[in-house]
Amino acid sequence: MIEVKNLTKKYGDHYAVDHLSFQVEDGQIYGFLGPNGAGKSTTMNMMTGYLAPTAGMIKVNGFDIMEEPEAAKRTIGYLPELPPVYPDMTVREYLAFCAELKRVPKKERLSAVKEKMMELGIEDMANRLIRNLSKGYKQRVGFAQALLGDPQTLILDEPTVGLDPKQILEIRELIRNLGKKHTVILSSHILSEVSEVCDRVLIINHGRFVACDSPDRLEMGGKGGTTLLVAAEGKRADVLAALRTVVQVTDGDLTEDQGVVSASIDVPDRQDIRGRVSAALFAANCPVVEMRTKKANLEDVFLELTEGEEQADQDDQEQTDSEAEQESPASDKEEPKLHGEEEQKEDQA
Amino acid sequence: MRAIYKRELRSYAVSMTGAIAIAVALLIMGLMFRNYNLSTYHLLTFSYTLNNSSLVFYIVVPILSMRVFAEERKLKTDQLLLTAPVSVGQIVMGKYLALITVFAIPCVITGFYPLIMLRFGKETIKWDYSALLAYFLMGCAYLAIGMFISSTTENVIIAAILSILFVFVTQMISNTYTLMSASNFAALIFLVILAVLAGFLVYFMTKNYWAAMITISGLSAAWLITYAIKASWFSGKTEAVMKVLDFATHFNDFANGSFTIPNLLYFISAGAIGIILTIQSVLKRRWS
Ligand SMILES: Nc1ncnc2c1ncn2[C@@H]1O[C@H](COP(=O)(O)OP(=O)(O)OP(=O)(O)O)[C@@H](O)[C@H]1O
Ligand SMILES: [Mg+2]
């Protein structure tokens, strides 16, 4: 159980984390989502006692991280953004050191180290210098370190960064398994990862709370719901009239290009109206040339939610508005053009 | 603490820095011993050897201490230490004990030299060992300060240069007493310069511009007023202030047979200040 209340971190005049509050129940996998610079790592650094908050409270498994740091830290395993490994040690030496640091009793140390190496698939690397390991293996060594001492809570900052697709699947499976016994908080900007692994997702932007819900509910809750994209030949007015017999549409939903009229229709209540739309257009003598439904996925919701935030304080950050123009979600009419603020890291899996 | 102590010792061993530091110390002290006690000068007191071995600190202190915290910060392994269930005090002490363990090795080996001199007579043997103790404690004080310097930066080169500078100032300052004008006005100027330095220190510690300005102007004003009222108060103040930093003279007092508690305490408190400042500096970083 982790309680975070009004957590704030100020760097100069800039809020890296701004009055953030949330709770993580035991046995849940909690996803921490936000674009670059949203404050994910800063929040995690404060939760693990590495950074001191400017204001606010953090309670980890009943211990206040500021007041009883050692008791609280004993219950946390932390994998920071960069694995905190010593290049001049071998994997085994390093993990043995971590085990002692985390107060694993002397008798159990060797077996604990061995067990974690097995779990992360790094037994073969046991006697290699960490300096010589590839990035993915360093990441796994860092992960093994976080598991030592069997902490109740695992805090993982972008645990799959630097891994190859096969390893990503393995690590996700591992996280899912760990989630059965531990409380896990992981940060990511890979949306599919979060929606696949996490029970709940917390979205933050510019250090502020944006949304928190289960991935399914977030997807459904997006303004878009389902969107139907239709393209038909014919006059704009005819198409509009035909569509109006089936659903509510405005002229603004339509675009015309070389005699083909395309419409993007918000479908209420997730109905299936494809048949009726097709029939209506056929009756109006406007042959349908293309039709597809587009469900709002977490990606859209994410962009939608963080976009609104960004408009509120664009000057807040030296945001390079990379013109990664994504397929606009259904709510195009209310929102100005979307800017892909988020680094579109595709899930290679 | 044990885990950190062992890891540090191990890293001194595998990175060779420990071996280099020990070899340098033994080489310099051995040469000086040969010069002053065995051949060239044939002096009977071992403290001359130690007195002329201050070069050891210029090399050993930066080699051993520059990486202690600076490297951890660069590698981000401080995230591991500071989120582990150990206190900052334990982390600092674990590292410090490893530092002085390495430094103790050449000191213990050098401890056999006075025995070689036994054939010249044993009157001075008590002095010899009290001088060696003072030498060791001076080294411990330097290492604590060096560790503090290392905790303030991510750059090991800067850490090394600053600790060499510190050794230089504390070894050489006694030579400047005669250069310093004894006038009260000169003392005033000196104290104002110190106030400015204090201001920089305050700014460095708090990153607060106003606190620094208040420190500088407050101290300077206080001294100007004192000077206006009673200029004679400033006589001898320059030297008194500089004595605080004068490691060499304190060592000499000690080595020349006056095994006094204040001199002993001087080095022990210098070491303690270094440790406390290190802990503060590591804790402070969390708030920045
Ligand atoms: N030491 C620091 N000094 C000043 N500003 C900082 C410092 N550390 C972080 N910040 C700022 O705080 C904000 C949050 O950074 P943080 O690293 O927590 O983001 P993040 O969500 O982890 O991003 P990413 O996805 O890139 O890892 C950023 O705007 C960053 O510039
Ligand atoms: Mg981050």
XYZ file of C-alpha atoms and ligand atoms in Angstrom:
669
model
C 0.000 0.000 0.000
C 1.439 3.314 -1.080
C -0.081 6.645 -0.323
C 1.081 9.800 -2.011
C -0.488 13.078 -1.020
C 0.099 16.486 -2.566
C 3.555 15.488 -3.624
C 5.447 18.474 -4.986
C 8.970 18.943 -6.250
C 10.185 22.331 -7.310
C 13.394 22.996 -9.186
C 13.854 26.718 -8.965
C 10.557 28.117 -10.190
C 9.739 25.049 -12.191
C 7.440 22.372 -10.849
C 8.740 18.939 -11.809
C 5.917 17.365 -9.771
C 2.926 19.454 -8.855
C 0.587 18.425 -6.041
C 0.297 14.835 -7.121
C -1.871 12.475 -5.074
C -2.593 8.822 -5.628
C -2.843 5.488 -3.889
C -1.611 2.079 -4.869
C -3.393 -0.892 -3.369
C -1.499 -4.030 -2.479
C -1.123 -6.643 -5.162
C -1.731 -4.272 -8.019
C 0.386 -3.373 -10.969
C 0.294 0.316 -11.394
C 1.335 2.044 -14.585
C 2.792 5.462 -14.526
C 2.357 7.148 -17.845
C 3.402 10.483 -19.183
C 5.366 12.130 -21.965
C 9.056 12.977 -21.576
C 9.669 15.320 -18.697
C 6.274 14.659 -17.141
C 7.837 13.978 -13.776
C 7.668 10.193 -13.618
C 11.279 9.625 -12.602
C 11.189 12.520 -10.170
C 8.116 11.069 -8.484
C 9.722 7.648 -8.247
C 12.913 9.134 -6.867
C 10.904 10.779 -4.142
C 8.930 7.621 -3.388
C 12.160 5.712 -2.848
C 13.750 8.383 -0.699
C 16.433 9.380 -3.178
C 15.073 12.895 -3.517
C 13.342 14.875 -0.817
C 9.980 16.369 -1.796
C 9.468 20.121 -1.623
C 6.105 19.383 -0.054
C 3.715 16.508 0.412
C 3.671 13.112 2.021
C 4.648 9.624 0.913
C 3.761 6.564 2.929
C 5.106 3.212 1.813
C 3.666 0.135 3.459
C 2.787 2.165 6.527
C 6.139 3.956 6.877
C 6.619 7.589 6.055
C 9.622 7.791 3.755
C 10.829 11.003 5.377
C 10.267 10.007 8.974
C 11.202 6.333 8.978
C 13.353 6.096 5.866
C 15.157 2.889 6.714
C 12.019 0.947 7.589
C 10.300 2.239 4.457
C 13.263 1.537 2.188
C 13.439 -2.011 3.457
C 10.090 -2.673 1.807
C 11.013 -1.163 -1.557
C 12.965 -2.523 -4.467
C 13.904 0.184 -6.930
C 15.102 0.012 -10.495
C 16.031 3.579 -11.443
C 16.006 4.971 -14.963
C 19.646 3.963 -15.431
C 20.588 0.691 -13.746
C 22.793 1.647 -10.774
C 25.573 -0.846 -11.427
C 29.305 -0.705 -10.738
C 31.182 -1.416 -13.970
C 34.228 -2.800 -12.161
C 32.339 -5.634 -10.457
C 31.170 -8.931 -11.804
C 27.453 -9.607 -11.845
C 27.735 -12.042 -8.969
C 29.882 -9.721 -6.852
C 27.545 -6.843 -7.500
C 24.441 -8.763 -6.559
C 26.119 -10.167 -3.452
C 26.973 -6.605 -2.460
C 23.377 -5.502 -3.034
C 22.084 -8.427 -1.001
C 24.261 -7.437 1.933
C 23.290 -3.795 1.511
C 19.645 -4.834 1.661
C 20.322 -6.832 4.779
C 19.637 -10.272 3.381
C 20.881 -12.625 6.124
C 24.324 -14.000 5.399
C 23.204 -17.607 5.048
C 20.604 -16.804 2.432
C 22.682 -14.379 0.395
C 24.248 -16.789 -2.064
C 21.021 -18.614 -2.768
C 19.106 -15.358 -3.107
C 21.618 -14.042 -5.633
C 21.450 -17.270 -7.570
C 17.683 -17.288 -7.568
C 17.419 -13.742 -8.903
C 20.006 -14.448 -11.576
C 17.910 -17.417 -12.700
C 14.761 -15.345 -12.707
C 16.323 -12.710 -14.953
C 18.215 -15.199 -17.093
C 21.658 -13.853 -16.312
C 23.318 -16.906 -14.748
C 25.567 -17.184 -17.761
C 26.850 -13.687 -17.113
C 27.533 -14.280 -13.419
C 31.293 -13.949 -13.693
C 31.429 -11.243 -16.320
C 32.386 -7.708 -15.487
C 29.316 -5.497 -15.663
C 31.332 -3.068 -17.770
C 31.334 -5.636 -20.567
C 27.622 -6.399 -20.556
C 25.229 -5.138 -23.208
C 22.657 -2.531 -22.260
C 19.863 -5.063 -22.008
C 21.863 -7.260 -19.675
C 22.827 -4.296 -17.510
C 19.153 -3.500 -17.285
C 18.462 -7.055 -16.151
C 21.203 -6.900 -13.550
C 19.585 -3.726 -12.263
C 16.263 -5.520 -12.202
C 17.740 -8.445 -10.255
C 19.113 -5.957 -7.771
C 15.627 -4.528 -7.211
C 14.265 -7.992 -6.440
C 16.891 -8.826 -3.822
C 15.577 -8.868 -0.302
C 12.086 -9.697 -1.573
C 10.620 -6.241 -1.030
C 6.848 -5.906 -0.848
C 6.852 -3.062 -3.314
C 8.701 -2.790 -6.585
C 9.249 0.556 -8.219
C 10.484 0.206 -11.770
C 11.412 3.172 -13.920
C 10.996 2.163 -17.552
C 11.949 -1.458 -16.930
C 11.894 -2.569 -20.572
C 13.973 0.216 -22.073
C 16.927 -1.140 -23.985
C 15.651 -4.683 -24.267
C 15.053 -6.558 -27.469
C 11.488 -7.642 -28.376
C 11.918 -11.135 -26.988
C 13.333 -9.833 -23.746
C 10.536 -7.303 -23.482
C 8.008 -10.140 -23.592
C 9.970 -12.060 -20.965
C 10.248 -9.085 -18.663
C 6.554 -8.304 -19.043
C 5.745 -11.877 -18.111
C 8.059 -11.536 -15.130
C 6.385 -8.304 -14.044
C 2.973 -9.916 -14.376
C 4.137 -12.785 -12.180
C 5.704 -10.446 -9.676
C 2.418 -8.569 -9.551
C 0.818 -11.602 -7.959
C 2.933 -11.295 -4.829
C 4.180 -7.726 -4.929
C 2.834 -4.286 -5.464
C 4.436 -3.001 -8.627
C 4.670 0.523 -9.929
C 6.217 0.912 -13.329
C 6.676 3.911 -15.520
C 6.650 3.869 -19.257
C 5.805 5.811 -22.308
C 4.975 2.680 -24.192
C 1.218 2.665 -24.036
C 0.616 -0.842 -25.230
C 2.917 -2.102 -22.516
C 1.007 -0.304 -19.831
C -2.380 -1.397 -21.100
C -1.174 -4.959 -21.335
C 0.507 -5.318 -17.977
C -1.084 -2.844 -15.609
C -4.219 -3.041 -13.519
C -4.398 0.688 -13.257
C -2.902 3.546 -15.161
C -1.994 6.946 -13.802
C -1.404 9.564 -16.441
C 0.533 12.659 -15.524
C 1.762 15.586 -17.538
C 3.919 18.500 -16.461
C 3.966 16.991 -13.004
C 0.211 17.193 -12.691
C -2.433 14.558 -12.357
C -4.316 13.963 -15.607
C -6.242 10.742 -15.212
C -6.221 7.491 -13.309
C -8.248 4.443 -14.136
C -8.067 0.908 -15.430
C -6.774 0.696 -19.011
C -10.163 -0.547 -20.291
C -12.085 2.223 -18.665
C -9.642 4.800 -19.919
C -10.097 3.543 -23.446
C -13.849 3.686 -23.158
C -13.853 6.973 -21.379
C -12.041 8.729 -24.168
C -14.155 11.363 -25.833
C -14.031 9.460 -29.096
C -15.585 6.151 -28.279
C -15.934 4.533 -31.668
C -15.428 6.469 -34.836
C -16.709 5.413 -38.220
C -14.793 6.572 -41.242
C -16.789 6.514 -44.476
C -15.879 7.587 -47.947
C -18.480 7.747 -50.702
C -18.672 9.103 -54.229
C -21.191 11.811 -54.858
C -22.108 15.340 -53.940
C -21.314 16.616 -50.528
C -24.907 17.626 -49.808
C -26.267 14.237 -50.878
C -23.866 12.380 -48.670
C -24.661 14.617 -45.739
C -28.373 14.165 -46.190
C -28.021 10.406 -46.478
C -25.911 10.171 -43.373
C -28.325 12.385 -41.445
C -30.995 9.765 -41.862
C -28.883 7.404 -39.753
C -26.808 9.450 -37.298
C -26.116 12.987 -36.218
C -23.478 14.570 -38.396
C -22.527 18.120 -39.211
C -21.020 19.522 -42.348
C -17.790 19.972 -40.430
C -17.354 16.196 -40.215
C -17.087 15.975 -43.958
C -14.204 16.524 -46.288
C -14.281 16.406 -50.024
C -11.520 15.344 -52.315
C -11.889 14.794 -56.070
C -15.509 13.800 -55.943
C -15.065 11.549 -52.948
C -16.644 12.725 -49.748
C -15.170 11.390 -46.529
C -16.930 11.578 -43.235
C -15.731 10.878 -39.756
C -18.682 10.029 -37.597
C -18.891 9.760 -33.847
C -20.858 6.637 -33.141
C -22.992 6.932 -30.062
C -23.072 4.088 -27.537
C -20.759 1.868 -29.519
C -23.558 0.732 -31.848
C -22.805 -0.979 -35.081
C -24.311 1.298 -37.739
C -22.250 0.206 -40.692
C -25.087 -1.618 -42.442
C -27.509 1.251 -42.097
C -24.972 3.817 -43.270
C -24.124 1.736 -46.274
C -27.765 1.224 -47.170
C -28.592 4.898 -46.784
C -25.711 5.976 -49.001
C -26.610 3.386 -51.590
C -30.170 4.615 -51.613
C -28.916 8.173 -52.153
C -26.907 6.942 -55.113
C -23.602 7.598 -53.436
C -21.550 4.396 -53.717
C -19.433 3.659 -50.671
C -15.770 3.306 -51.588
C -14.356 2.850 -48.125
C -15.611 2.239 -44.644
C -13.847 1.338 -41.414
C -14.349 1.716 -37.707
C -11.666 3.154 -35.534
C -11.788 2.469 -31.848
C -10.243 5.023 -29.589
C -7.300 3.243 -28.027
C -5.172 4.219 -25.114
C -2.876 6.038 -27.471
C -5.604 8.427 -28.528
C -6.803 8.883 -24.999
C -3.295 9.589 -23.897
C -2.653 12.134 -26.602
C -6.019 13.697 -26.017
C -5.513 13.998 -22.293
C -1.958 15.229 -22.360
C -2.685 17.570 -25.249
C -5.300 19.474 -23.302
C -2.748 19.897 -20.561
C -0.138 21.143 -22.886
C -2.290 23.926 -24.186
C -2.751 25.166 -20.672
C 0.923 25.924 -20.302
C 2.761 25.639 -23.530
C 5.448 27.997 -22.366
C 6.109 25.716 -19.460
C 8.592 23.697 -21.375
C 10.912 23.976 -24.243
C 8.663 21.618 -26.068
C 9.813 20.832 -29.559
C 6.546 20.476 -31.344
C 7.603 17.602 -33.470
C 5.033 17.601 -36.187
C 4.252 13.953 -35.843
C 0.720 14.308 -37.047
C -1.105 11.275 -35.877
C -4.420 10.149 -37.271
C -6.623 12.581 -35.493
C -9.021 11.106 -33.035
C -12.695 11.640 -33.400
C -12.772 14.769 -31.362
C -11.050 16.607 -34.150
C -13.719 19.207 -34.392
C -13.319 20.522 -30.870
C -9.584 20.283 -30.665
C -7.116 22.032 -32.859
C -4.657 19.864 -34.653
C -2.906 17.362 -32.477
C 0.790 17.469 -32.084
C 2.466 14.226 -31.311
C 4.010 15.449 -28.135
C 4.931 12.022 -27.127
C 7.840 10.200 -28.567
C 6.031 7.551 -30.542
C 7.921 4.555 -29.402
C 6.292 1.664 -31.080
C 6.120 -1.549 -29.255
C 8.225 -3.817 -31.341
C 6.769 -6.984 -29.939
C 28.047 -0.173 6.577
C 30.095 -3.344 6.358
C 28.899 -3.992 2.846
C 29.965 -0.530 1.736
C 33.280 -0.756 3.561
C 34.082 -4.072 1.884
C 33.054 -2.853 -1.540
C 35.212 0.242 -1.239
C 38.259 -1.743 -0.168
C 37.659 -4.097 -3.036
C 37.458 -1.260 -5.521
C 40.742 0.215 -4.236
C 42.262 -3.195 -4.736
C 41.012 -3.932 -8.252
C 41.397 -0.433 -9.632
C 45.016 -0.306 -8.412
C 44.445 3.134 -6.912
C 44.976 1.620 -3.482
C 48.211 -0.009 -4.544
C 49.454 3.161 -6.222
C 48.652 5.268 -3.172
C 50.395 2.846 -0.847
C 53.425 2.553 -3.109
C 53.773 6.318 -3.468
C 53.508 6.829 0.278
C 56.083 4.138 1.015
C 58.445 5.420 -1.640
C 58.398 9.014 -0.447
C 58.612 8.123 3.215
C 61.373 5.616 2.533
C 63.418 8.172 0.607
C 62.988 10.764 3.324
C 63.899 8.222 5.975
C 67.076 7.387 4.124
C 67.924 11.068 3.713
C 67.155 12.363 7.138
C 67.734 9.462 9.448
C 70.000 6.959 7.806
C 72.500 8.572 5.508
C 72.641 12.205 4.464
C 71.692 14.069 7.625
C 71.841 11.377 10.279
C 69.234 13.087 12.388
C 68.115 11.177 15.404
C 64.437 12.006 15.317
C 62.106 10.252 12.975
C 59.769 13.268 12.927
C 62.045 14.949 10.386
C 61.275 12.172 7.997
C 57.559 12.635 8.494
C 57.838 16.394 8.444
C 59.371 16.182 5.007
C 56.893 13.610 3.768
C 54.032 16.068 3.296
C 54.407 15.423 -0.423
C 52.612 12.154 0.297
C 49.394 14.042 0.952
C 49.507 15.933 -2.318
C 49.397 12.629 -4.138
C 47.668 10.151 -1.869
C 44.755 12.327 -0.745
C 43.461 13.103 -4.249
C 44.135 9.599 -5.540
C 42.169 7.983 -2.756
C 39.408 10.467 -2.117
C 38.566 12.066 -5.446
C 36.274 9.275 -6.585
C 34.571 8.448 -3.315
C 31.322 10.284 -4.069
C 31.971 12.001 -7.374
C 32.157 8.651 -9.145
C 28.999 7.336 -7.494
C 27.125 10.347 -8.733
C 28.442 9.968 -12.228
C 27.549 6.275 -12.387
C 24.196 6.972 -10.664
C 25.045 4.243 -8.181
C 24.300 6.759 -5.452
C 20.691 5.923 -6.287
C 21.340 2.391 -5.136
C 23.045 3.427 -1.898
C 20.598 6.160 -0.978
C 17.518 4.018 -1.591
C 18.912 1.055 0.333
C 17.957 0.598 3.980
C 21.109 2.275 5.311
C 21.499 5.791 6.633
C 23.641 8.430 4.978
C 25.843 8.388 8.079
C 26.504 4.683 7.576
C 27.287 5.173 3.902
C 29.741 7.966 4.653
C 31.375 6.096 7.521
C 31.714 2.906 5.487
C 33.514 4.821 2.779
C 35.623 6.813 5.209
C 36.774 3.757 7.127
C 37.860 2.175 3.861
C 39.827 5.327 3.020
C 41.716 5.394 6.289
C 42.267 1.647 6.176
C 44.177 2.083 2.934
C 46.135 5.003 4.351
C 46.896 3.069 7.526
C 48.806 0.430 5.571
C 51.846 2.588 4.662
C 51.726 4.176 8.104
C 51.943 0.788 9.802
C 54.785 -0.317 7.537
C 56.589 2.930 8.210
C 56.087 2.160 11.866
C 58.984 -0.289 11.594
C 61.467 2.421 10.629
C 61.971 3.800 14.148
C 62.883 0.268 15.198
C 65.735 0.362 12.683
C 66.922 3.496 14.451
C 67.007 1.756 17.798
C 70.684 1.049 17.292
C 71.323 4.800 17.486
C 69.691 4.950 20.892
C 66.151 4.756 22.162
C 65.610 8.153 23.765
C 63.502 9.444 20.921
C 61.340 6.419 20.344
C 58.369 7.913 22.194
C 58.552 11.039 20.063
C 58.872 9.015 16.938
C 55.634 7.199 17.495
C 53.720 10.231 18.639
C 54.889 11.927 15.437
C 53.725 8.947 13.402
C 50.362 9.069 15.150
C 50.106 12.776 14.348
C 51.038 12.051 10.758
C 48.370 9.391 10.490
C 45.751 11.647 12.059
C 46.699 14.473 9.731
C 46.204 12.089 6.819
C 42.828 11.039 8.203
C 41.796 14.696 8.453
C 42.872 15.304 4.866
C 41.001 12.258 3.644
C 37.827 13.407 5.392
C 38.090 16.833 3.759
C 38.927 15.195 0.430
C 35.839 13.018 0.775
C 33.753 16.117 1.418
C 35.190 17.792 -1.669
C 34.374 14.677 -3.675
C 30.781 14.812 -2.451
C 30.295 18.295 -3.843
C 31.029 17.495 -7.472
C 30.456 14.927 -10.172
C 33.831 15.631 -11.699
C 36.720 13.638 -10.268
C 39.314 15.969 -11.792
C 37.824 18.986 -10.063
C 37.651 16.982 -6.836
C 41.332 16.085 -7.175
C 42.437 19.654 -7.909
C 40.453 21.070 -5.013
C 41.876 18.586 -2.554
C 45.434 19.269 -3.748
C 44.731 22.975 -3.242
C 43.492 22.289 0.254
C 46.642 20.327 1.107
C 48.741 23.105 -0.385
C 47.075 25.849 1.639
C 47.186 23.951 4.913
C 50.822 22.965 4.433
C 52.114 26.289 3.162
C 50.126 28.824 5.090
C 52.697 29.050 7.891
C 55.212 30.420 5.391
C 53.016 33.409 4.700
C 52.796 34.707 8.269
C 55.906 36.806 7.799
C 54.683 38.111 4.471
C 51.470 39.334 5.985
C 51.588 42.925 7.081
C 50.993 43.108 10.787
C 48.975 46.304 10.561
C 45.436 46.363 11.863
C 44.173 47.643 8.558
C 45.657 44.666 6.725
C 43.875 42.384 9.174
C 40.625 44.174 8.429
C 41.089 43.683 4.702
C 41.894 40.042 5.313
C 38.744 39.518 7.360
C 36.611 41.236 4.723
C 38.059 38.867 2.123
C 37.131 36.002 4.421
C 33.601 37.407 4.659
C 33.349 37.319 0.878
C 34.611 33.734 0.863
C 32.061 32.871 3.542
C 29.415 34.433 1.316
C 30.445 32.197 -1.571
C 30.291 29.190 0.736
C 26.794 30.158 1.873
C 25.717 30.574 -1.727
C 27.192 27.203 -2.587
C 25.446 25.480 0.298
C 22.042 27.142 0.008
C 21.963 28.422 -3.592
C 20.330 31.450 -2.037
C 21.626 34.723 -3.421
C 20.197 36.830 -0.623
C 21.560 34.676 2.183
C 25.011 35.041 0.634
C 24.700 38.806 0.280
C 23.479 39.150 3.843
C 26.408 37.066 5.097
C 28.929 39.182 3.238
C 27.480 42.560 4.086
C 26.653 41.589 7.671
C 30.139 40.333 8.465
C 31.849 43.195 6.652
C 29.707 45.776 8.392
C 30.390 44.210 11.763
C 34.120 44.360 11.144
C 34.075 47.906 9.819
C 32.179 49.058 12.903
C 34.580 47.187 15.157
C 37.466 48.777 13.315
C 36.004 52.245 13.729
C 35.494 51.724 17.458
C 38.535 49.740 18.418
C 41.130 49.179 15.738
C 43.546 47.471 18.101
C 41.210 44.469 18.270
C 42.533 43.532 14.850
C 46.147 43.147 15.853
C 47.279 39.579 15.352
C 43.882 38.507 14.032
C 45.225 37.609 10.607
C 47.566 35.089 12.082
C 44.985 33.751 14.503
C 42.574 33.081 11.667
C 45.223 31.561 9.482
C 46.361 29.267 12.283
C 43.028 27.484 12.044
C 44.081 26.185 8.646
C 47.678 25.558 9.588
C 48.022 21.782 9.533
C 51.807 21.919 9.206
C 52.465 23.900 12.387
C 50.087 21.759 14.394
C 51.888 18.697 13.154
C 55.271 20.173 13.995
C 54.202 21.032 17.518
C 53.052 17.484 17.880
C 56.078 15.939 16.263
C 58.557 17.947 18.229
C 57.730 16.058 21.326
C 54.844 18.057 22.687
C 52.222 15.361 22.610
C 49.436 17.712 23.566
C 45.762 16.989 23.690
C 44.783 20.219 21.854
C 46.974 19.281 18.907
C 45.517 15.809 18.895
C 42.026 17.218 19.067
C 42.827 19.621 16.253
C 43.287 16.835 13.730
C 40.489 14.709 15.102
C 38.069 17.613 14.861
C 39.259 18.490 11.374
C 38.424 14.897 10.393
C 35.081 15.062 12.170
C 34.221 18.312 10.405
C 35.050 16.674 7.083
C 32.758 13.739 7.856
C 29.907 15.939 9.052
C 30.202 18.184 6.010
C 30.144 15.113 3.765
C 26.964 13.835 5.393
C 25.389 17.280 5.103
C 26.411 17.626 1.503
C 24.972 14.228 0.567
C 21.743 14.962 2.440
C 21.524 18.434 0.966
C 21.677 17.137 -2.572
C 18.355 15.429 -2.030
C 16.750 18.823 -1.487
C 18.237 20.627 -4.429
N 17.959 18.055 -11.133
C 17.057 18.748 -11.835
N 17.131 20.082 -11.929
C 16.221 20.790 -12.617
N 15.169 20.257 -13.258
C 15.027 18.924 -13.224
C 15.960 18.105 -12.510
N 15.557 16.816 -12.633
C 14.454 16.833 -13.389
N 14.118 18.099 -13.746
C 12.948 18.512 -14.551
O 11.808 17.920 -13.993
C 10.901 17.503 -14.998
C 10.538 16.054 -14.786
O 11.631 15.227 -15.079
P 11.564 13.644 -14.966
O 12.922 13.123 -15.200
O 10.892 13.275 -13.703
O 10.623 13.291 -16.196
P 10.176 11.860 -16.716
O 8.707 11.838 -16.672
O 10.886 10.775 -16.006
O 10.648 11.929 -18.232
P 11.245 10.758 -19.170
O 10.079 10.101 -19.785
O 12.018 11.532 -20.184
O 12.075 9.858 -18.346
C 11.588 17.794 -16.311
O 11.030 18.973 -16.830
C 13.033 17.991 -15.964
O 13.615 18.935 -16.815
Mg 12.181 9.276 -16.532
